[in-house]
């Protein structure tokens, strides 16, 4: 199975911009989607497809891809954005399977 | 509004079996693929299995293939995960999640709604 690699932890000052990255060969063929997961809560889809936000997701969340790296950018981070962020995509060894990145813990200072 | 409510978790010994359920409401369950995703203590999310909207196709992570079976009852809007030969490595919170694509032969990997999860603890 393929792998998606994320930095374990990232921090950002309140109101500043932060980028969370996700690297993997499958991203050359499939877009990443991104999930926010706060402790004790259900994960929430924040970005999918080219750079699409589900309804209710603030426009400070955006996504992009370059080569084998996908990025989630939060422009003007808020305290409520603190949590774990996961990317996922198809497993490039089998286009029926799904793979998640290891997750990035975002701290808003 | 979309609601997914998992149940069936508990504490059990290695080698035993357990069936999880996920009751869905707020959307036309029979037209969407569904997934199970788990999170072991202190670890990240791990995709477990998916099933197409009509139940005809199923796919599994290598870590559970041959031991877990995903199924659905569209008349009851309920998703299931039958887990056999459980090991300590299966200890996790198990989430059910709705696929974003409607009537897809192969569901996407965009999971647009998740339940709160149910905890499965395998310990001797």
mmCIF file of N, CA and C in Angstrom, chain B residues 1 13 34 109:
data_model
loop_
_atom_site.group_PDB
_atom_site.id
_atom_site.type_symbol
_atom_site.label_atom_id
_atom_site.label_comp_id
_atom_site.label_asym_id
_atom_site.label_seq_id
_atom_site.Cartn_x
_atom_site.Cartn_y
_atom_site.Cartn_z
ATOM 1 N N UNK B 1 -30.697 16.890 9.395
ATOM 2 C CA UNK B 1 -29.249 16.919 9.252
ATOM 3 C C UNK B 1 -28.714 15.489 9.301
ATOM 4 N N UNK B 13 -11.659 -10.181 24.843
ATOM 5 C CA UNK B 13 -10.372 -10.858 24.829
ATOM 6 C C UNK B 13 -9.889 -11.123 23.404
ATOM 7 N N UNK B 34 -20.250 3.873 2.008
ATOM 8 C CA UNK B 34 -19.937 4.104 3.418
ATOM 9 C C UNK B 34 -18.574 3.510 3.752
ATOM 10 N N UNK B 109 -12.910 8.916 -1.824
ATOM 11 C CA UNK B 109 -12.216 8.939 -0.524
ATOM 12 C C UNK B 109 -12.542 10.242 0.202
#
